[in-house]
Tab-separated table of C-alpha atoms and ligand atoms in Angstrom:
chain	number	residue	atom	x	y	z
F	17	MET	CA	-146.864	226.032	132.228
F	18	ASN	CA	-147.664	228.913	134.651
F	19	ARG	CA	-151.343	229.770	136.689
F	20	TYR	CA	-152.611	232.003	134.425
F	21	GLU	CA	-151.728	229.996	131.041
F	22	THR	CA	-153.977	226.788	132.182
F	23	LEU	CA	-157.101	225.952	131.344
F	24	TYR	CA	-158.895	224.924	134.834
F	25	ASP	CA	-161.592	222.244	134.883
F	26	VAL	CA	-163.529	225.081	136.804
F	27	MET	CA	-163.460	227.902	138.012
F	28	VAL	CA	-165.080	229.291	141.588
F	29	LEU	CA	-166.087	232.270	141.882
F	30	GLY	CA	-166.059	233.153	145.537
F	31	ALA	CA	-164.347	232.623	148.696
F	32	GLY	CA	-166.796	232.215	151.092
F	33	PHE	CA	-168.840	229.200	152.697
F	34	ALA	CA	-169.890	228.817	149.468
F	35	GLY	CA	-166.691	228.932	146.889
F	36	MET	CA	-164.947	226.934	149.698
F	37	ALA	CA	-167.299	224.120	149.718
F	38	ALA	CA	-167.292	224.325	145.849
F	39	THR	CA	-163.664	224.645	145.136
F	40	LEU	CA	-162.870	221.813	147.970
F	41	PHE	CA	-165.774	219.728	146.831
F	42	ALA	CA	-164.748	219.757	143.039
F	43	ALA	CA	-160.579	219.284	144.325
F	44	GLU	CA	-161.985	215.969	145.931
F	45	ARG	CA	-163.078	214.672	142.343
F	46	GLY	CA	-159.734	215.518	140.685
F	47	LEU	CA	-160.636	218.999	138.839
F	48	ARG	CA	-158.012	221.162	137.815
F	49	VAL	CA	-159.767	223.717	140.337
F	50	ALA	CA	-159.056	227.868	140.359
F	51	GLN	CA	-160.593	230.376	143.377
F	52	THR	CA	-161.134	233.897	143.533
F	53	GLY	CA	-162.830	235.979	145.864
F	54	ALA	CA	-161.894	238.096	148.894
F	55	THR	CA	-163.240	238.288	152.490
F	56	GLY	CA	-166.875	236.575	153.116
F	57	GLY	CA	-169.412	235.069	155.319
F	58	ILE	CA	-167.031	233.053	156.022
F	59	ASP	CA	-164.843	235.181	158.292
F	60	PHE	CA	-166.793	236.538	159.764
F	61	SER	CA	-169.216	233.085	161.528
F	62	THR	CA	-168.986	231.835	164.774
F	63	GLY	CA	-168.211	228.940	162.818
F	64	PHE	CA	-171.320	226.975	163.608
F	65	LEU	CA	-172.963	225.049	160.659
F	66	ASP	CA	-176.653	226.003	160.722
F	67	LEU	CA	-178.580	223.423	158.611
F	68	MET	CA	-182.743	225.052	159.246
F	69	ALA	CA	-183.469	225.582	162.198
F	70	VAL	CA	-187.065	228.406	162.562
F	71	HIS	CA	-189.673	228.538	159.985
F	72	PRO	CA	-192.128	229.799	159.262
F	73	VAL	CA	-190.119	233.270	159.849
F	74	SER	CA	-193.289	235.293	160.330
F	75	GLU	CA	-193.915	233.163	163.490
F	76	GLY	CA	-189.901	232.849	164.910
F	77	ARG	CA	-190.836	228.298	164.622
F	78	VAL	CA	-187.867	227.158	166.196
F	79	TRP	CA	-187.148	223.249	165.045
F	80	ASP	CA	-185.167	220.588	167.161
F	81	ASP	CA	-185.426	218.785	164.465
F	82	PRO	CA	-183.481	220.142	161.102
F	83	TRP	CA	-184.247	217.331	158.966
F	84	ALA	CA	-188.486	218.408	159.805
F	85	ALA	CA	-187.745	221.674	158.906
F	86	VAL	CA	-185.620	221.129	156.268
F	87	GLU	CA	-189.071	219.042	154.768
F	88	ALA	CA	-191.506	221.878	156.314
F	89	VAL	CA	-189.863	224.755	154.727
F	90	THR	CA	-189.499	223.016	151.119
F	91	GLN	CA	-193.293	222.086	151.095
F	92	ALA	CA	-193.765	226.210	151.847
F	93	VAL	CA	-191.489	227.638	149.649
F	94	PRO	CA	-191.350	224.917	147.213
F	95	HIS	CA	-188.292	227.390	144.551
F	96	HIS	CA	-186.235	226.724	148.415
F	97	PRO	CA	-182.908	225.607	147.291
F	98	TYR	CA	-183.169	222.574	149.532
F	99	ALA	CA	-186.464	221.983	147.495
F	100	ARG	CA	-184.309	220.509	144.859
F	101	ILE	CA	-181.538	218.233	146.707
F	102	PRO	CA	-182.410	214.930	148.327
F	103	ARG	CA	-181.791	214.669	152.324
F	104	GLU	CA	-179.332	212.134	151.470
F	105	ARG	CA	-177.337	214.657	149.364
F	106	ILE	CA	-177.195	217.516	151.223
F	107	ARG	CA	-176.332	214.692	154.647
F	108	ALA	CA	-173.310	213.694	152.539
F	109	ALA	CA	-172.381	217.088	151.619
F	110	ILE	CA	-171.841	218.237	155.369
F	111	ASP	CA	-170.130	214.704	156.260
F	112	ASP	CA	-167.580	215.678	153.910
F	113	PHE	CA	-167.273	219.539	154.646
F	114	THR	CA	-166.790	218.728	158.671
F	115	ALA	CA	-164.697	215.158	157.854
F	116	PHE	CA	-162.170	217.418	155.618
F	117	LEU	CA	-162.213	220.495	158.883
F	118	ALA	CA	-161.976	217.350	161.068
F	119	GLY	CA	-158.989	216.308	159.179
F	120	GLN	CA	-157.307	220.118	159.225
F	121	LYS	CA	-157.180	219.808	163.654
F	122	LEU	CA	-160.691	221.920	163.530
F	123	PRO	CA	-163.768	218.852	164.095
F	124	TYR	CA	-167.168	219.611	164.684
F	125	MET	CA	-169.346	217.884	166.691
F	126	GLY	CA	-173.367	217.345	166.872
F	127	TYR	CA	-176.222	214.733	166.701
F	128	ASP	CA	-177.688	213.308	163.837
F	129	ASP	CA	-181.036	214.174	163.575
F	130	ARG	CA	-181.451	216.857	165.794
F	131	ASN	CA	-180.046	220.400	165.833
F	132	ALA	CA	-177.393	221.766	169.371
F	133	CYS	CA	-178.954	224.390	171.855
F	134	ILE	CA	-176.224	226.754	172.411
F	135	LEU	CA	-174.927	229.796	174.101
F	136	THR	CA	-174.164	233.369	171.948
F	137	PRO	CA	-172.097	236.090	172.887
F	138	ALA	CA	-175.325	238.030	173.597
F	139	GLY	CA	-175.761	235.386	176.390
F	140	THR	CA	-179.042	234.167	173.943
F	141	VAL	CA	-179.303	230.458	172.636
F	142	LYS	CA	-179.702	229.915	169.714
F	143	ARG	CA	-179.966	226.256	167.938
F	144	THR	CA	-177.841	224.923	165.136
F	145	TYR	CA	-176.788	221.567	163.306
F	146	ARG	CA	-172.602	221.446	163.419
F	147	VAL	CA	-170.308	223.036	165.936
F	148	PRO	CA	-166.673	223.214	166.795
F	149	GLN	CA	-165.502	220.032	169.556
F	150	THR	CA	-164.398	223.122	170.967
F	151	ALA	CA	-167.487	224.542	171.783
F	152	TRP	CA	-169.052	221.184	171.951
F	153	LYS	CA	-168.971	220.948	176.000
F	154	GLY	CA	-170.830	224.587	176.429
F	155	THR	CA	-174.023	222.424	174.767
F	156	LEU	CA	-173.355	219.788	177.031
F	157	ALA	CA	-172.731	222.737	180.351
F	158	LEU	CA	-176.612	224.325	178.464
F	159	ARG	CA	-178.512	221.159	178.568
F	160	ASP	CA	-177.282	220.079	182.319
F	161	LYS	CA	-177.263	223.959	183.788
F	162	ALA	CA	-173.705	221.857	185.050
F	163	PRO	CA	-172.005	224.730	187.514
F	164	THR	CA	-170.184	226.129	185.310
F	165	LEU	CA	-167.618	229.264	184.989
F	166	LEU	CA	-167.467	231.750	182.603
F	167	VAL	CA	-164.593	233.674	182.081
F	168	ASP	CA	-163.757	237.015	180.490
F	169	PHE	CA	-160.824	239.234	180.665
F	170	HIS	CA	-159.706	242.841	181.316
F	171	GLY	CA	-159.393	244.584	178.196
F	172	LEU	CA	-161.779	242.060	175.735
F	173	LYS	CA	-164.178	244.324	174.080
F	174	GLY	CA	-167.707	242.749	172.940
F	175	TYR	CA	-167.163	239.607	175.266
F	176	SER	CA	-168.761	239.958	178.847
F	177	ALA	CA	-169.397	236.742	180.710
F	178	ARG	CA	-171.518	239.144	182.773
F	179	GLN	CA	-173.651	239.827	179.911
F	180	ILE	CA	-174.100	236.365	179.652
F	181	GLN	CA	-174.961	235.031	183.463
F	182	GLU	CA	-176.896	237.712	183.520
F	183	VAL	CA	-179.719	236.675	180.184
F	184	GLN	CA	-179.018	232.943	181.512
F	185	GLY	CA	-178.850	233.705	185.075
F	186	PRO	CA	-182.857	232.572	185.481
F	187	ARG	CA	-182.827	229.665	184.142
F	188	TRP	CA	-179.183	228.643	184.752
F	189	PRO	CA	-178.270	230.057	188.964
F	190	HIS	CA	-175.383	227.546	189.318
F	191	LEU	CA	-173.213	229.845	186.714
F	192	LYS	CA	-170.875	232.281	188.385
F	193	THR	CA	-168.436	234.348	186.269
F	194	LEU	CA	-164.879	235.941	187.016
F	195	ARG	CA	-162.818	238.682	185.228
F	196	VAL	CA	-159.281	238.229	184.847
F	197	GLU	CA	-155.923	239.634	183.459
F	198	PHE	CA	-154.560	238.113	180.077
F	199	PRO	CA	-151.060	236.015	180.762
F	200	GLY	CA	-148.834	238.818	179.255
F	201	SER	CA	-150.669	241.601	178.612
F	202	MET	CA	-152.100	244.366	179.704
F	203	GLY	CA	-154.077	247.148	177.856
F	204	GLU	CA	-156.625	246.724	174.882
F	205	LEU	CA	-157.097	243.086	173.724
F	206	TYR	CA	-157.471	241.983	170.083
F	207	PRO	CA	-158.593	237.580	169.308
F	208	GLU	CA	-156.090	237.103	166.716
F	209	HIS	CA	-153.293	237.713	169.180
F	210	MET	CA	-154.923	236.042	171.747
F	211	ALA	CA	-155.638	232.921	170.202
F	212	TRP	CA	-151.848	233.373	168.739
F	213	THR	CA	-150.690	233.458	172.823
F	214	LEU	CA	-152.440	230.835	173.726
F	215	SER	CA	-150.546	228.504	171.519
F	216	SER	CA	-148.146	228.246	173.582
F	217	PRO	CA	-148.508	225.909	176.933
F	218	GLU	CA	-146.376	228.195	178.999
F	219	ARG	CA	-149.195	230.970	178.460
F	220	CYS	CA	-152.240	227.757	178.459
F	221	ALA	CA	-150.517	227.588	182.207
F	222	GLU	CA	-150.855	231.566	183.053
F	223	LEU	CA	-153.964	231.402	182.477
F	224	ALA	CA	-154.701	227.855	184.081
F	225	ALA	CA	-153.643	229.207	187.143
F	226	SER	CA	-155.970	232.324	187.045
F	227	VAL	CA	-159.027	230.206	187.053
F	228	LYS	CA	-157.344	227.462	188.777
F	229	GLU	CA	-159.127	229.023	192.224
F	230	HIS	CA	-162.478	230.515	191.417
F	231	ALA	CA	-163.480	226.596	189.823
F	232	ARG	CA	-163.452	224.364	192.329
F	233	ASP	CA	-166.595	224.090	192.383
F	234	VAL	CA	-167.624	223.544	188.899
F	235	GLU	CA	-167.825	221.514	186.342
F	236	TYR	CA	-167.304	223.518	183.146
F	237	ILE	CA	-165.078	226.953	182.369
F	238	GLY	CA	-166.281	228.570	179.668
F	239	PHE	CA	-163.738	230.819	177.520
F	240	PRO	CA	-164.248	233.478	174.475
F	241	ALA	CA	-163.312	231.732	171.268
F	242	VAL	CA	-159.738	232.704	171.746
F	243	LEU	CA	-158.157	229.731	172.447
F	244	GLY	CA	-155.562	229.135	169.707
F	245	LEU	CA	-155.734	229.343	166.032
F	246	ASN	CA	-154.544	226.396	163.862
F	247	ASP	CA	-154.656	223.551	166.368
F	248	PRO	CA	-157.999	225.457	168.900
F	249	LEU	CA	-158.773	221.878	170.281
F	250	ARG	CA	-154.642	221.086	171.821
F	251	THR	CA	-155.350	224.759	173.544
F	252	VAL	CA	-158.695	223.397	175.365
F	253	THR	CA	-156.705	219.937	176.097
F	254	MET	CA	-154.110	221.892	178.136
F	255	LEU	CA	-156.098	223.507	179.497
F	256	GLU	CA	-158.378	220.769	180.445
F	257	GLU	CA	-155.791	219.052	181.914
F	258	MET	CA	-153.761	222.146	183.817
F	259	THR	CA	-157.919	222.744	185.440
F	260	GLY	CA	-159.054	218.922	186.026
F	261	LYS	CA	-162.640	221.025	184.608
F	262	HIS	CA	-164.488	220.643	181.328
F	263	VAL	CA	-163.121	223.497	178.550
F	264	PHE	CA	-164.961	225.556	175.829
F	265	GLU	CA	-165.140	228.200	174.222
F	266	ILE	CA	-168.444	230.910	173.355
F	267	PRO	CA	-167.313	233.050	170.116
F	268	THR	CA	-167.225	236.323	170.570
F	269	LEU	CA	-169.507	239.033	168.607
F	270	PRO	CA	-168.321	239.190	164.972
F	271	PRO	CA	-164.817	239.363	163.354
F	272	SER	CA	-164.948	236.635	166.196
F	273	ILE	CA	-161.272	234.363	165.349
F	274	THR	CA	-163.726	231.637	164.769
F	275	GLY	CA	-163.885	232.727	161.394
F	276	PRO	CA	-160.386	233.293	160.269
F	277	ARG	CA	-159.861	229.454	162.154
F	278	LEU	CA	-162.049	228.282	158.903
F	279	ARG	CA	-160.552	230.271	156.656
F	280	ALA	CA	-156.931	229.450	157.990
F	281	THR	CA	-157.863	225.401	157.604
F	282	PHE	CA	-159.348	226.283	154.156
F	283	ASP	CA	-155.515	227.593	153.510
F	284	ARG	CA	-154.162	225.288	154.801
F	285	GLY	CA	-156.155	221.936	152.986
F	286	LEU	CA	-156.669	223.421	149.667
F	287	ALA	CA	-153.105	223.875	147.906
F	288	PRO	CA	-152.201	220.905	148.955
F	289	ARG	CA	-155.141	219.298	146.982
F	290	GLY	CA	-154.132	221.525	143.770
F	291	VAL	CA	-155.907	224.110	144.031
F	292	CYS	CA	-155.054	227.351	142.435
F	293	THR	CA	-156.192	230.620	144.585
F	294	PHE	CA	-156.179	233.882	143.366
F	295	SER	CA	-156.381	235.534	146.730
F	296	GLN	CA	-158.720	238.859	147.374
F	297	LYS	CA	-158.961	239.237	143.946
F	298	LEU	CA	-162.491	239.415	142.116
F	299	VAL	CA	-163.561	238.836	138.555
F	300	LEU	CA	-164.418	241.118	136.995
F	301	GLY	CA	-165.689	240.506	134.231
F	302	ALA	CA	-166.215	237.231	131.387
F	303	GLU	CA	-166.753	236.019	128.536
F	304	ARG	CA	-167.615	232.396	127.266
F	305	ASP	CA	-166.319	231.231	123.019
F	306	SER	CA	-168.339	229.185	121.017
F	307	GLU	CA	-166.813	226.439	122.598
F	308	GLY	CA	-168.059	227.251	125.831
F	309	ILE	CA	-164.973	228.103	127.602
F	310	PHE	CA	-164.306	231.079	129.477
F	311	THR	CA	-162.193	233.912	129.714
F	312	PHE	CA	-161.844	235.741	133.287
F	313	HIS	CA	-160.774	238.596	133.775
F	314	VAL	CA	-159.255	238.132	137.541
F	315	GLY	CA	-157.870	241.202	139.412
F	316	THR	CA	-158.143	244.097	141.943
F	317	GLY	CA	-159.169	246.426	139.916
F	318	GLN	CA	-155.431	248.554	139.353
F	319	GLU	CA	-154.483	245.286	137.587
F	320	THR	CA	-156.285	242.167	135.847
F	321	ARG	CA	-155.279	238.736	133.901
F	322	THR	CA	-157.281	237.354	132.444
F	323	VAL	CA	-157.694	232.497	133.870
F	324	ARG	CA	-159.661	230.233	131.129
F	325	ALA	CA	-162.153	227.138	132.390
F	326	ARG	CA	-164.319	224.885	131.526
F	327	ASN	CA	-167.012	225.543	133.891
F	328	ALA	CA	-167.871	227.963	136.044
F	329	ILE	CA	-169.563	227.946	139.544
F	330	LEU	CA	-171.049	231.448	141.101
F	331	ALA	CA	-170.781	231.055	144.844
F	332	SER	CA	-170.321	235.140	144.973
F	333	GLY	CA	-172.594	235.487	147.584
F	334	ARG	CA	-175.780	238.773	147.707
F	335	PHE	CA	-175.448	242.237	149.030
F	336	PHE	CA	-172.475	241.299	151.768
F	337	GLY	CA	-170.462	239.335	149.484
F	338	LYS	CA	-170.755	241.815	146.356
F	339	GLY	CA	-172.889	238.968	144.442
F	340	LEU	CA	-175.452	240.997	144.157
F	341	ARG	CA	-175.666	245.304	143.519
F	342	ALA	CA	-178.294	247.106	144.119
F	343	ASP	CA	-178.715	250.679	142.642
F	344	ARG	CA	-181.858	253.305	143.148
F	345	ALA	CA	-184.172	250.424	140.720
F	346	SER	CA	-182.870	247.430	140.603
F	347	ILE	CA	-180.904	244.143	142.102
F	348	HIS	CA	-178.727	242.766	139.330
F	349	GLU	CA	-175.617	240.429	138.982
F	350	PRO	CA	-172.517	242.253	137.847
F	351	VAL	CA	-170.526	238.972	136.355
F	352	PHE	CA	-172.728	237.316	134.146
F	353	ALA	CA	-175.642	239.931	134.054
F	354	ILE	CA	-178.143	236.697	135.182
F	355	PRO	CA	-181.571	237.995	135.664
F	356	VAL	CA	-181.938	238.725	139.743
F	357	THR	CA	-185.995	237.441	141.014
F	358	GLN	CA	-186.611	240.689	142.902
F	359	PRO	CA	-189.573	242.982	144.369
F	360	GLN	CA	-191.013	244.454	141.528
F	361	GLN	CA	-190.318	247.994	142.812
F	362	ARG	CA	-187.628	249.321	145.121
F	363	ALA	CA	-190.830	250.590	147.850
F	364	GLN	CA	-191.339	246.445	148.511
F	365	TRP	CA	-188.105	246.080	149.405
F	366	HIS	CA	-188.279	246.421	152.810
F	367	ARG	CA	-190.740	246.320	155.166
F	368	THR	CA	-191.649	249.661	157.615
F	369	ASP	CA	-190.441	247.796	160.634
F	370	PHE	CA	-186.950	246.740	160.280
F	371	PHE	CA	-187.936	244.197	162.910
F	372	ASP	CA	-190.909	242.945	161.350
F	373	PRO	CA	-191.037	238.797	162.521
F	374	ARG	CA	-191.688	238.207	158.745
F	375	GLY	CA	-188.654	239.894	156.646
F	376	HIS	CA	-188.281	241.772	154.708
F	377	ALA	CA	-188.607	241.074	150.598
F	378	VAL	CA	-185.552	241.353	149.858
F	379	SER	CA	-184.068	239.128	152.238
F	380	MET	CA	-185.303	236.187	149.449
F	381	ALA	CA	-183.773	237.472	146.077
F	382	GLY	CA	-181.126	235.501	144.235
F	383	ILE	CA	-180.781	233.960	140.645
F	384	GLU	CA	-182.315	230.169	139.800
F	385	THR	CA	-181.140	227.651	139.102
F	386	ASP	CA	-182.720	224.533	137.083
F	387	ALA	CA	-182.181	221.313	139.479
F	388	ALA	CA	-178.336	221.166	138.786
F	389	GLN	CA	-177.475	224.313	139.489
F	390	ARG	CA	-177.169	226.111	136.830
F	391	PRO	CA	-178.443	229.546	136.586
F	392	LEU	CA	-181.620	230.540	134.823
F	393	GLY	CA	-181.886	233.265	132.217
F	394	ALA	CA	-185.118	235.418	131.786
F	395	ASP	CA	-186.998	233.378	129.241
F	396	GLY	CA	-186.594	229.957	132.292
F	397	THR	CA	-184.521	228.108	130.169
F	398	VAL	CA	-180.251	227.274	131.445
F	399	LEU	CA	-177.645	229.728	131.159
F	400	HIS	CA	-175.090	228.306	129.420
F	401	GLU	CA	-174.595	224.250	130.673
F	402	ASN	CA	-171.423	225.053	132.230
F	403	LEU	CA	-172.432	227.299	134.325
F	404	TYR	CA	-173.393	226.967	138.115
F	405	ALA	CA	-174.865	228.554	141.145
F	406	ALA	CA	-174.510	227.941	144.610
F	407	GLY	CA	-175.188	230.045	148.188
F	408	ALA	CA	-176.587	232.802	149.023
F	409	ILE	CA	-176.827	233.507	145.824
F	410	LEU	CA	-179.532	231.959	144.672
F	411	ALA	CA	-182.899	233.584	145.348
F	412	HIS	CA	-185.778	231.864	147.930
F	413	HIS	CA	-184.190	231.698	150.865
F	414	ASP	CA	-183.608	234.216	153.701
F	415	TRP	CA	-180.908	232.676	156.023
F	416	THR	CA	-180.646	235.131	158.498
F	417	ARG	CA	-183.747	234.800	159.621
F	418	MET	CA	-183.663	230.355	158.936
F	419	LYS	CA	-180.824	230.012	160.138
F	420	CYS	CA	-179.855	228.174	157.227
F	421	GLY	CA	-176.886	229.781	156.028
F	422	ALA	CA	-173.590	227.810	155.874
F	423	GLY	CA	-175.870	224.187	154.974
F	424	ILE	CA	-177.731	225.828	151.910
F	425	ALA	CA	-174.084	227.461	151.148
F	426	ILE	CA	-172.743	223.660	151.518
F	427	ALA	CA	-175.597	221.562	149.960
F	428	THR	CA	-175.672	223.724	146.798
F	429	ALA	CA	-172.202	223.341	146.250
F	430	TYR	CA	-172.104	219.679	146.392
F	431	ASN	CA	-175.418	219.433	143.930
F	432	ALA	CA	-173.319	221.498	141.632
F	433	VAL	CA	-169.791	219.559	142.109
F	434	GLU	CA	-172.174	216.346	141.518
F	435	ALA	CA	-173.860	217.980	138.472
F	436	LEU	CA	-170.672	219.211	137.245
F	437	THR	CA	-168.710	215.875	137.068
F	438	GLY	CA	-172.021	213.831	135.796
F	439	ARG	CA	-172.063	216.228	133.441
F	440	LEU	CA	-168.300	216.142	132.416
U	504	FAD	C1	-171.880	238.040	160.432
U	504	FAD	C2	-171.918	236.625	160.241
U	504	FAD	C3	-172.224	235.503	161.120
U	504	FAD	C4	-172.208	234.299	160.565
U	504	FAD	N1	-172.097	233.300	161.105
U	504	FAD	C5	-173.050	232.044	160.493
U	504	FAD	C6	-172.925	230.561	161.282
U	504	FAD	O1	-173.151	230.811	162.474
U	504	FAD	N2	-173.565	229.583	160.479
U	504	FAD	C7	-173.515	229.755	159.536
U	504	FAD	O2	-174.596	228.919	159.208
U	504	FAD	N3	-174.149	231.123	158.890
U	504	FAD	C8	-173.265	231.783	159.371
U	504	FAD	N4	-173.278	233.006	158.443
U	504	FAD	C9	-173.884	232.817	157.466
U	504	FAD	C10	-172.742	232.188	156.772
U	504	FAD	O3	-171.242	233.079	156.406
U	504	FAD	C11	-173.853	232.684	155.525
U	504	FAD	O4	-174.649	231.748	155.021
U	504	FAD	C12	-172.884	232.288	153.909
U	504	FAD	O5	-171.619	233.264	153.992
U	504	FAD	C13	-173.149	232.567	153.014
U	504	FAD	O6	-172.095	231.810	151.951
U	504	FAD	P1	-171.690	232.572	150.095
U	504	FAD	O7	-170.099	231.875	150.850
U	504	FAD	O8	-173.008	232.381	149.155
U	504	FAD	O9	-171.658	234.444	150.257
U	504	FAD	P2	-170.584	235.039	150.872
U	504	FAD	O10	-170.004	234.563	152.587
U	504	FAD	O11	-171.287	236.524	151.091
U	504	FAD	O12	-168.949	234.872	149.695
U	504	FAD	C14	-168.882	235.650	148.398
U	504	FAD	C15	-167.975	235.071	148.033
U	504	FAD	O13	-167.869	235.798	147.246
U	504	FAD	C16	-166.724	236.737	146.127
U	504	FAD	N5	-166.445	237.384	145.318
U	504	FAD	C17	-168.017	238.218	145.156
U	504	FAD	N6	-168.373	239.177	144.195
U	504	FAD	C18	-167.127	237.855	143.190
U	504	FAD	C19	-166.231	238.222	142.393
U	504	FAD	N7	-167.208	239.185	140.715
U	504	FAD	N8	-165.257	237.653	141.810
U	504	FAD	C20	-165.243	236.776	142.959
U	504	FAD	N9	-165.572	236.155	143.264
U	504	FAD	C21	-166.873	237.139	144.090
U	504	FAD	C22	-166.113	237.307	147.634
U	504	FAD	O14	-165.131	238.223	147.862
U	504	FAD	C23	-167.230	236.172	148.828
U	504	FAD	O15	-165.974	235.895	148.743
U	504	FAD	C24	-172.894	234.267	158.879
U	504	FAD	C25	-172.843	235.335	158.365
U	504	FAD	C26	-172.263	236.805	159.217
U	504	FAD	C27	-172.150	238.028	157.662
């Protein structure tokens, strides 16, 4: 039977954090999974997994304990996606997600009950829950304000070690910078090409040789996140052995190589679990027959094929992912026509000041679900018993400001898959 004739247990609509997580969790439970989706937030992400760091956004209150922040936000915003999920389930979701990544040579680090502080490419500090192991020593250097050399490259745009030093300098006096030529290259540099190049031990040795002399008096060396693509920890370890220093990465501005690393990791890891991926294709329409079987029209617009499934998980994101569409009057969900909770009038979508600390009402728009992640119709009842939703498309959260993007995506995907398998 070819992949268009198979009747799948579940079709996942989306290939961002939520879609990848839902696909992984469903495949690990032995379900026959199909997945569609194009580029999503995961491709642009820094690779940090945010759980919860800011609440209330209007006060910009930053939390060291993400679990206390989850508790606080669910008290204050009773329909927040975290409010319906037991804490131990959120933990299990993140543990399973990071265990998969570790098994694919992309291990993550973090504290059990504390956010880690980490440098951004702008030189500011962000709190997040889990960071790639290749970035972890940066959290230790920052914590201890240890003597550290930040390296950047002639020809690499959008990343400046000097800028980071200027922002951090007053608090971190033992921070110094160095700009070097990238091994084997002159002119403009591209992170993906750099990452491939540094998979080679010879190129790593050249890079180590060009920084070693300048790193005599430091404990740590920080590089932009270009240290390898498929096995970056190997590159970091090689550089540590060659320089005799602790080495860490700082993500470059989006799109950073940290996003494609995650996507490549899923591409590698999902196929052996039997997942059928309709890559870079979208669901352009869906029907559901009297027995509840979905037929999806999958394609790019010019050519569509049909794919059938017993269940569906909608993880299509908001505006960035194209899971929600906005016209002059309102916001709608294009595949299933699920009602979208939104301000009554377009004039209420945004506040006057773009940087208003309270955020914008449109950033809380999305769809409503029951406790099993099933979207609700206009009358407040479950739309279809076998349709689930996860990730940014859910209403009542502003992941950008609350710093809860990956956490919500992974936890709600897990919750949906648990409910789906329970019902099966
Ligand atoms: C620049 C940037 C940096 C970020 N950095 C971080 C970070 O460091 N840490 C963090 O925790 N979060 C980060 N995020 C946020 C995180 O990426 C989002 O919270 C998360 O992507 C939401 O995931 P999602 O899967 O719900 O939606 P999206 O990532 O938006 O993905 C939606 C997916 O659905 C697909 N889709 C849409 N319509 C259809 C359809 N009709 N049929 C099939 N598929 C469809 C899209 O093609 C896409 O694959 C970042 C986001 C951005 C944009």
